[in-house]
CSV table of C-alpha atoms and ligand atoms in Angstrom, one decimal:
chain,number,residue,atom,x,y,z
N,1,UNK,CA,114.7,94.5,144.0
N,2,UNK,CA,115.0,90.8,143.9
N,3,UNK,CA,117.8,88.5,145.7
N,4,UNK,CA,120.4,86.7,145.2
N,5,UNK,CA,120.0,83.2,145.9
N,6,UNK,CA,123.5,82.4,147.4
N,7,UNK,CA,124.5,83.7,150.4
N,8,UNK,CA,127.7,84.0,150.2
N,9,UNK,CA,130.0,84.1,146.5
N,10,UNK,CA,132.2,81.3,146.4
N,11,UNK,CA,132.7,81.3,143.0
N,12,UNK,CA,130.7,81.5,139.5
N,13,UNK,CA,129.9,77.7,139.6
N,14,UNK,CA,127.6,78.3,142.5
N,15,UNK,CA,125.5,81.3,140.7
N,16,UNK,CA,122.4,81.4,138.3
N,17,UNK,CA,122.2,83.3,135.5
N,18,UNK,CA,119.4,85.3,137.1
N,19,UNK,CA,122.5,86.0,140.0
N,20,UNK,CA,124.4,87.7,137.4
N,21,UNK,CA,121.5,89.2,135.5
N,22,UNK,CA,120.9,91.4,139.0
N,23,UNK,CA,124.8,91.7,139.9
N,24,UNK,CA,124.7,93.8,136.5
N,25,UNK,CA,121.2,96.1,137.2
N,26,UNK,CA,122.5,96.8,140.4
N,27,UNK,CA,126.2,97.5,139.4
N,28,UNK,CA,124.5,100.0,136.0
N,29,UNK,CA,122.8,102.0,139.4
N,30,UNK,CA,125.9,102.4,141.3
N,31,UNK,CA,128.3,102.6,138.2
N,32,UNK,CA,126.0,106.2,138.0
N,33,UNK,CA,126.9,106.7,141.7
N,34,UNK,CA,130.3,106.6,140.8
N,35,UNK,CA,130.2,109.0,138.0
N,36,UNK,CA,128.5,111.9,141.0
N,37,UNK,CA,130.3,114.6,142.1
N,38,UNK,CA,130.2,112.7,145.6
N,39,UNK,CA,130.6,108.7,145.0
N,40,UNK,CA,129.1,107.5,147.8
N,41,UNK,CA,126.2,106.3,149.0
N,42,UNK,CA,125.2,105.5,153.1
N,43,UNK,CA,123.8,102.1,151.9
N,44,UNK,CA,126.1,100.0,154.3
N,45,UNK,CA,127.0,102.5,157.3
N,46,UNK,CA,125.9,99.7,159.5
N,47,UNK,CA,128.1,97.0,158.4
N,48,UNK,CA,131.8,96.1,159.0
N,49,UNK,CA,134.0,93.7,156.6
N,50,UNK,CA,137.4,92.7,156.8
N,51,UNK,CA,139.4,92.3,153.4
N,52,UNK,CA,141.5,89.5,154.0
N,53,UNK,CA,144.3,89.0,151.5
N,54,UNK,CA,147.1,85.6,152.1
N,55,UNK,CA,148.4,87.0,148.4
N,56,UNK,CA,149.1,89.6,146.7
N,57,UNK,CA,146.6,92.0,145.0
N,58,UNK,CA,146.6,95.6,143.4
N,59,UNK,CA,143.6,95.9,141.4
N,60,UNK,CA,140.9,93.4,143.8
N,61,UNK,CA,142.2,94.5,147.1
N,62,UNK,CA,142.0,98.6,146.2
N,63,UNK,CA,138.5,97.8,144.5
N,64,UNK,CA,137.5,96.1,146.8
N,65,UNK,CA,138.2,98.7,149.4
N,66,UNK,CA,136.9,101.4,147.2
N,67,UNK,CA,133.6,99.6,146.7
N,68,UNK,CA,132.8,98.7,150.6
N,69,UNK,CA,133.9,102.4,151.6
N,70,UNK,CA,131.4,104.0,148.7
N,71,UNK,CA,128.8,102.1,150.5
N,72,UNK,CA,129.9,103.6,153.2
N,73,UNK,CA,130.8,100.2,155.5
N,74,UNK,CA,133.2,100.1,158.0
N,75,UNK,CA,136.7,98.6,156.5
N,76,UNK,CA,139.4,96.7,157.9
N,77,UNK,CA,142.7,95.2,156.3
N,78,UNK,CA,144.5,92.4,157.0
N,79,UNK,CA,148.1,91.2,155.5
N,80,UNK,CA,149.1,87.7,156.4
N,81,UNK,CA,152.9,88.9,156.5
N,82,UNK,CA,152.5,91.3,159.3
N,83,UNK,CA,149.6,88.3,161.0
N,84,UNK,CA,149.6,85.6,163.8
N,85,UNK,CA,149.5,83.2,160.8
N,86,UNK,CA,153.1,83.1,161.0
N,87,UNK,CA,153.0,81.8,164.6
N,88,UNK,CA,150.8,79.1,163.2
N,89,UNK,CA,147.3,80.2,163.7
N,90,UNK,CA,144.9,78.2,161.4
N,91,UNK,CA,142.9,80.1,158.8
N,92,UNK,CA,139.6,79.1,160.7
N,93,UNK,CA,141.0,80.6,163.8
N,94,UNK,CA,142.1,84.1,162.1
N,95,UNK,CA,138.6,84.2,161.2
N,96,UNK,CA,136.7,83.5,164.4
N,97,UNK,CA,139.1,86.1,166.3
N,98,UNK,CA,138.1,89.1,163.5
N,99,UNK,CA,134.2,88.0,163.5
N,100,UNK,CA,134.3,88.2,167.2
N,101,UNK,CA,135.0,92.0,166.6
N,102,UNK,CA,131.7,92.1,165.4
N,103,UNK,CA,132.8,92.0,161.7
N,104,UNK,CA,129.7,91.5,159.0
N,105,UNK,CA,131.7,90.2,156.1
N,106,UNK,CA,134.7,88.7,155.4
N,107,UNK,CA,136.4,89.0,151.7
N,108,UNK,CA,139.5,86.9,151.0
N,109,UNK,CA,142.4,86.1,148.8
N,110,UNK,CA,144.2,83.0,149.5
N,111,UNK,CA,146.8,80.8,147.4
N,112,UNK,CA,144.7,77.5,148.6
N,113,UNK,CA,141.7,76.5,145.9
N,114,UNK,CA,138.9,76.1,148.3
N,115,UNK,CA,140.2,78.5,150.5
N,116,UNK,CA,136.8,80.8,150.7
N,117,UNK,CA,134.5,77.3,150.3
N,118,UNK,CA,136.5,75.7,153.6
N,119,UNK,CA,135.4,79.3,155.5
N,120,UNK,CA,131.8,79.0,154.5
N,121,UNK,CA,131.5,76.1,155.9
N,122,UNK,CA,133.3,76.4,159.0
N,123,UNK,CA,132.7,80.3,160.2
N,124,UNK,CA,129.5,82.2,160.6
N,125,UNK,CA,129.9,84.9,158.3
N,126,UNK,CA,129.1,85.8,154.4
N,127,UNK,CA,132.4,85.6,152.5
N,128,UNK,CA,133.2,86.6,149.0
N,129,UNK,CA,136.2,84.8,147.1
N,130,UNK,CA,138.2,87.2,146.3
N,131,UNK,CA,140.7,84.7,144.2
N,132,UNK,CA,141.4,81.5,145.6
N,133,UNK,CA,144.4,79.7,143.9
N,134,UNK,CA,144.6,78.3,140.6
N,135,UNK,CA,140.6,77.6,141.8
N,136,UNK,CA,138.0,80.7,140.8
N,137,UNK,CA,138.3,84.5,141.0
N,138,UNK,CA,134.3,85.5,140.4
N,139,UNK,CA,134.0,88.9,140.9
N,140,UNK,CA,137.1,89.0,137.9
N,141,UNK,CA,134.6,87.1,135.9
N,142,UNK,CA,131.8,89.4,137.1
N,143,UNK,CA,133.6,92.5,135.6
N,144,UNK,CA,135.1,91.2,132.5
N,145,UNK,CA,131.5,89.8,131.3
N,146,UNK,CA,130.1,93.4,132.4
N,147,UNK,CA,132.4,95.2,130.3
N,148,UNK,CA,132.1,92.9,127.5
N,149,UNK,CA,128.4,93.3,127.9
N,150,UNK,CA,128.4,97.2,127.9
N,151,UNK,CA,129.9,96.9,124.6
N,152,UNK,CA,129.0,94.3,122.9
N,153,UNK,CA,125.0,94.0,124.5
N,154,UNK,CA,123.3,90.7,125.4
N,155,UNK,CA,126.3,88.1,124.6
N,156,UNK,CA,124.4,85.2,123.6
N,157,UNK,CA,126.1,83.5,120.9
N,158,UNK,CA,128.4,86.4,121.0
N,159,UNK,CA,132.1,84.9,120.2
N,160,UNK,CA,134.4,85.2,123.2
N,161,UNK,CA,138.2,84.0,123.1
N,162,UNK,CA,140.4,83.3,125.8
N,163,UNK,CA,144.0,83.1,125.6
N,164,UNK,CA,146.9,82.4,127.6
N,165,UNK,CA,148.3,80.6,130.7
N,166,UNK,CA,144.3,78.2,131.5
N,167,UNK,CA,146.2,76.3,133.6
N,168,UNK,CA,147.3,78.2,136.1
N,169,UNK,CA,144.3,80.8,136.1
N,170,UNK,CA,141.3,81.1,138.7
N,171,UNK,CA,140.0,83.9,135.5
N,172,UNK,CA,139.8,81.2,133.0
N,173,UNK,CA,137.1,78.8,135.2
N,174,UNK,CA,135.3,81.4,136.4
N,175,UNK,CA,134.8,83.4,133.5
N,176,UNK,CA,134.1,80.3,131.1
N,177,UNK,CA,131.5,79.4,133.7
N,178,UNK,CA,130.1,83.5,133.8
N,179,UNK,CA,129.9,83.3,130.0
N,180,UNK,CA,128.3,79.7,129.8
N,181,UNK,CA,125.6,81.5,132.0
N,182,UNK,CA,125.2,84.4,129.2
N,183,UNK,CA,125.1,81.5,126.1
N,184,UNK,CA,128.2,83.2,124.7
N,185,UNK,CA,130.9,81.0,122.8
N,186,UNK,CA,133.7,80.0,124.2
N,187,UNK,CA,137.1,79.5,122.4
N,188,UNK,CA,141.0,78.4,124.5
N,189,UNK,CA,143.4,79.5,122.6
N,190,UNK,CA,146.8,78.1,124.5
N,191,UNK,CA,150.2,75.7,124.0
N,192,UNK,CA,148.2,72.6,125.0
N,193,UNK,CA,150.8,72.4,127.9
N,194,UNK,CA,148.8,75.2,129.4
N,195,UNK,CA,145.3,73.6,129.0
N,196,UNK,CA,144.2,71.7,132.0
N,197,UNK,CA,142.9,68.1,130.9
N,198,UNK,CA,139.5,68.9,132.6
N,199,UNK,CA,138.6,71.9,129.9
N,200,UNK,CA,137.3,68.9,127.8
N,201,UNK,CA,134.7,68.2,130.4
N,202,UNK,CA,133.2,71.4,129.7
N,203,UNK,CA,132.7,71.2,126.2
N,204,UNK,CA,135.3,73.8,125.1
N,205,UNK,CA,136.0,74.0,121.8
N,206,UNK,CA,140.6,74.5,121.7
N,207,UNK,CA,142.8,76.0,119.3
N,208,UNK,CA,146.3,76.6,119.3
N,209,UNK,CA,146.9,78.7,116.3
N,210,UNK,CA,146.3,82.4,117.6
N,211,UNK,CA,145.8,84.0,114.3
N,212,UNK,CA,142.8,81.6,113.0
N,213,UNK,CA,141.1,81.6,117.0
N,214,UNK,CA,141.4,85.9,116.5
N,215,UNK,CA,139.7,85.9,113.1
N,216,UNK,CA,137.0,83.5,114.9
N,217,UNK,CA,136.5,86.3,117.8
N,218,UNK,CA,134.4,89.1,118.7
N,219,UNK,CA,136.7,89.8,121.5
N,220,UNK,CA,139.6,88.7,123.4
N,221,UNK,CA,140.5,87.8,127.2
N,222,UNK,CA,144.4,87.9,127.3
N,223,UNK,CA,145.5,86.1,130.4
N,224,UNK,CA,149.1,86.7,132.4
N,225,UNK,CA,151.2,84.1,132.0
N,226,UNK,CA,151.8,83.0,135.8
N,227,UNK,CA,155.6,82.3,136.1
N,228,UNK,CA,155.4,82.2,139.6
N,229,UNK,CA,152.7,79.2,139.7
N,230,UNK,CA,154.9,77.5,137.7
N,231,UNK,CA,157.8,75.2,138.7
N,232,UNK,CA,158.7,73.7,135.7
N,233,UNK,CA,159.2,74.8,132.5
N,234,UNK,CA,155.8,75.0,130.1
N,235,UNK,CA,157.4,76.6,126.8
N,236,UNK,CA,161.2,77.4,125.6
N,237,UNK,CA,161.3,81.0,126.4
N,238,UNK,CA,159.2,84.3,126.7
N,239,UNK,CA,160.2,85.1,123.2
N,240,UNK,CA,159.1,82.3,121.6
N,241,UNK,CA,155.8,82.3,123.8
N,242,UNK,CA,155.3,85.7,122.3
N,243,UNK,CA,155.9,85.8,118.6
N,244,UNK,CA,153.2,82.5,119.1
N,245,UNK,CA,150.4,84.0,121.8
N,246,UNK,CA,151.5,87.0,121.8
N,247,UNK,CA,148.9,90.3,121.2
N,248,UNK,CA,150.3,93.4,119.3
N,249,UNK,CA,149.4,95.4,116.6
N,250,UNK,CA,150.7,93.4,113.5
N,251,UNK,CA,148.5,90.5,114.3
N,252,UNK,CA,145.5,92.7,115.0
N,253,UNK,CA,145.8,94.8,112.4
N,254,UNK,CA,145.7,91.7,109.9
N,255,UNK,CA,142.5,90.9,111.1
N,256,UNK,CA,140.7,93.6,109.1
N,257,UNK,CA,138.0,93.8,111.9
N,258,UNK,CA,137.8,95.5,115.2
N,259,UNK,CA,138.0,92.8,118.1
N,260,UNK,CA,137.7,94.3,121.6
N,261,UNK,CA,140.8,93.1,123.7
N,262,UNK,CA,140.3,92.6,127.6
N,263,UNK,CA,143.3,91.7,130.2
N,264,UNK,CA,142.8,91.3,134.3
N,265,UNK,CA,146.0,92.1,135.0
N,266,UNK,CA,148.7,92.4,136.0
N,267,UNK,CA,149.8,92.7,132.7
N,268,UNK,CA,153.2,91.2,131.1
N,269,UNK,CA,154.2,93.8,128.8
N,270,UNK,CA,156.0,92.3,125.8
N,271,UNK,CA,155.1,88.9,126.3
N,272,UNK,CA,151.3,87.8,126.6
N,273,UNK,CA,150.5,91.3,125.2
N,274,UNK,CA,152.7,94.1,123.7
N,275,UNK,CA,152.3,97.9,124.9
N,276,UNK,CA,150.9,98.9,121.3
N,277,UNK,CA,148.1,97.1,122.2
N,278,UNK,CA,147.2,97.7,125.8
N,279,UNK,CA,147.0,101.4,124.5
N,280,UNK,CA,144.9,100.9,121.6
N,281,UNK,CA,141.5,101.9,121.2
N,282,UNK,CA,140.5,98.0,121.0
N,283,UNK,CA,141.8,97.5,124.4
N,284,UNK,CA,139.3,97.7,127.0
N,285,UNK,CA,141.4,97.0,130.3
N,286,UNK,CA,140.8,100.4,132.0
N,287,UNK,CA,136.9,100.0,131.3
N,288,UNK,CA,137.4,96.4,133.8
N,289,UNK,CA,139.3,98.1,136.3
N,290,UNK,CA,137.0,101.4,136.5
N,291,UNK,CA,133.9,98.6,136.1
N,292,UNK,CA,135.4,96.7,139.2
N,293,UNK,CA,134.4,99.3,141.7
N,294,UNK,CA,130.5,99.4,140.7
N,295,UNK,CA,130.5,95.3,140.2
N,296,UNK,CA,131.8,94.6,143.8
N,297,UNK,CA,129.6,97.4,145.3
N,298,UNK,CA,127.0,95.5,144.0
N,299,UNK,CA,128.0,92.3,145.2
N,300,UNK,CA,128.4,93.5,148.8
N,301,UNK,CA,125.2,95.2,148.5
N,302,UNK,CA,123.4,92.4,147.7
N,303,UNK,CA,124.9,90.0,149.6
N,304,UNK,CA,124.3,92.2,152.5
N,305,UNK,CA,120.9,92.7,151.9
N,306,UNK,CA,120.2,88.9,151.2
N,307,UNK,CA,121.8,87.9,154.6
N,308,UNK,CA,119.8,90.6,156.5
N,309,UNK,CA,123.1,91.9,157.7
N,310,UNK,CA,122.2,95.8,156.6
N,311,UNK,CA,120.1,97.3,158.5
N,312,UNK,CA,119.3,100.3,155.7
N,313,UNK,CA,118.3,98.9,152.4
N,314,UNK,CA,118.1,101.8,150.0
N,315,UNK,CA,120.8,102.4,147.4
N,316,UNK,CA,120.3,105.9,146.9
J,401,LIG,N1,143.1,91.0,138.4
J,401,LIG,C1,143.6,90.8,139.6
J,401,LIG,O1,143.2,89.9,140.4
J,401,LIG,O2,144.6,91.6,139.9
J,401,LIG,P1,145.3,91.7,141.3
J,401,LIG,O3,146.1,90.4,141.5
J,401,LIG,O4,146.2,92.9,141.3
J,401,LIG,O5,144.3,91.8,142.4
């Protein structure tokens, strides 16, 4: 088995394609672990990591969770609401105080970009971005390109559109960088007031009339429209932001093609993407979730193995 050649995952800028190209062997191996009557392997029973999450999560914190205690590593969760951050403990510190319980790895969620990049640097430990700010949110990437790749195959030159809120999304960056990697093209499909001026530095190609950027697509990455990032107004009103960006049926259905349709979560219902959608046979937002799991057991694994922190390196 080769390695990765970061040590820690930062974000999806930081990776080669040959990083991802093992993520997703590994991930096919333990995605067949998963589907065992017993899911779980003793690959990490010598390791400890602490899933540290300054935000709220459902779907990354669980997986997350689920993935490290299928590898059968020790697991311990911290909220920041129920922490010493509130009596004014610095992030650095927090960190330094878990590691010194003899912690292997830490994973966090923080509402700072550079959150996981500012630990790297300044605490002696592997850590994996588990979605920091409007920054990156890799392993998201990691498991969206997966699942388009399981159905779709090798995605070069494959035609992949994203649409929604770019501006205030970690997904966007780190899957445009993931599917850079994997030579697919990329489309934004957005009100140009939620494009960030830098997309033009990487060579995006931007439309703002959904129904011509669908007929261009193989499939579709529908992303939340963040309300709570924002503190001003970016268009008139949820209604209007759906009749013009909005996924459901009607607009599919006039496509005369089948397009997969893809979602992180969590999902607005009725305005980014209506409910006739999100349980059509096009949609393919289960398939990330349940791909999630084997993704981030791979990442851990490897990671793990690269920084000699395992002690037992078979995955069984
Ligand atoms: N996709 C995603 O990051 O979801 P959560 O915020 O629930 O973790």
């Amino acid at each position: 088995m080769g390695q990765l050649s970061v040590n820690n995952l930062l974000g999806i800028k930081y990776i080669k394609k040959q990083d991802i190209d093992l993520i997703f062997d590994t991930a096919d191996h333990f995605k067949e672990v998963l589907n065992r009557p017993i899911k779980k392997v003793p690959s990490l029973r010598d390791i400890t990591i602490a899933n540290l999450f300054f935000e709220n999560s459902t779907r990354t914190k669980l997986s997350f969770e689920l993935a490290e205690k299928r590898l059968s590593a020790d697991v311990i969760n911290f909220s920041s609401s129920s922490s010493s951050i509130k009596k004014g403990e610095t992030l650095i510190d927090t960190v330094n105080n878990i590691l010194a319980m003899k912690v292997d790895m830490i994973v966090i969620r923080h509402p700072n970009p550079g959150a996981a990049l500012l630990l790297s640097k300044n605490v002696d430990s592997c850590i994996v971005n588990a979605g920091d700010g409007t920054n990156e949110h890799p392993t998201q990437a990691l498991l969206d390109v997966y699942s388009l790749k399981e159905r779709l195959g090798d995605l070069d030159g494959r035609k992949i559109l994203i649409v929604g809120d770019i501006l205030h999304s970690r997904v966007a960056l780190s899957n445009i960088y993931a599917l850079k990697l994997l030579n697919a093209k990329i489309k934004i499909c957005s009100p140009l007031s939620l494009i960030p001026r830098e997309i033009e530095s990487l060579g995006l190609s931007v439309e703002t009339n959904l129904d011509k950027a669908l007929s261009w697509c193989d499939a579709v990455n529908v992303l939340r429209v963040q309300h709570e990032r924002m503190e001003k107004s970016y268009f008139p009103n949820d209604r209007e932001y759906s009749l013009l960006y909005g996924l459901d049926k009607k607009r599919i259905n006039k496509l005369k093609k089948d397009i997969l349709i893809l979602h992180p979560g969590p999902i607005n219902r009725g305005v980014e993407i209506k409910s006739d959608i999100v349980e059509s046979n096009n949609s393919i937002i289960l398939d990330q979730v349940e791909n999630g799991v084997a993704v981030r057991m791979a990442i851990i694994y490897l990671l793990a193995s690269k920084m000699n922190i395992s002690k037992s390196h078979e995955t069984v």
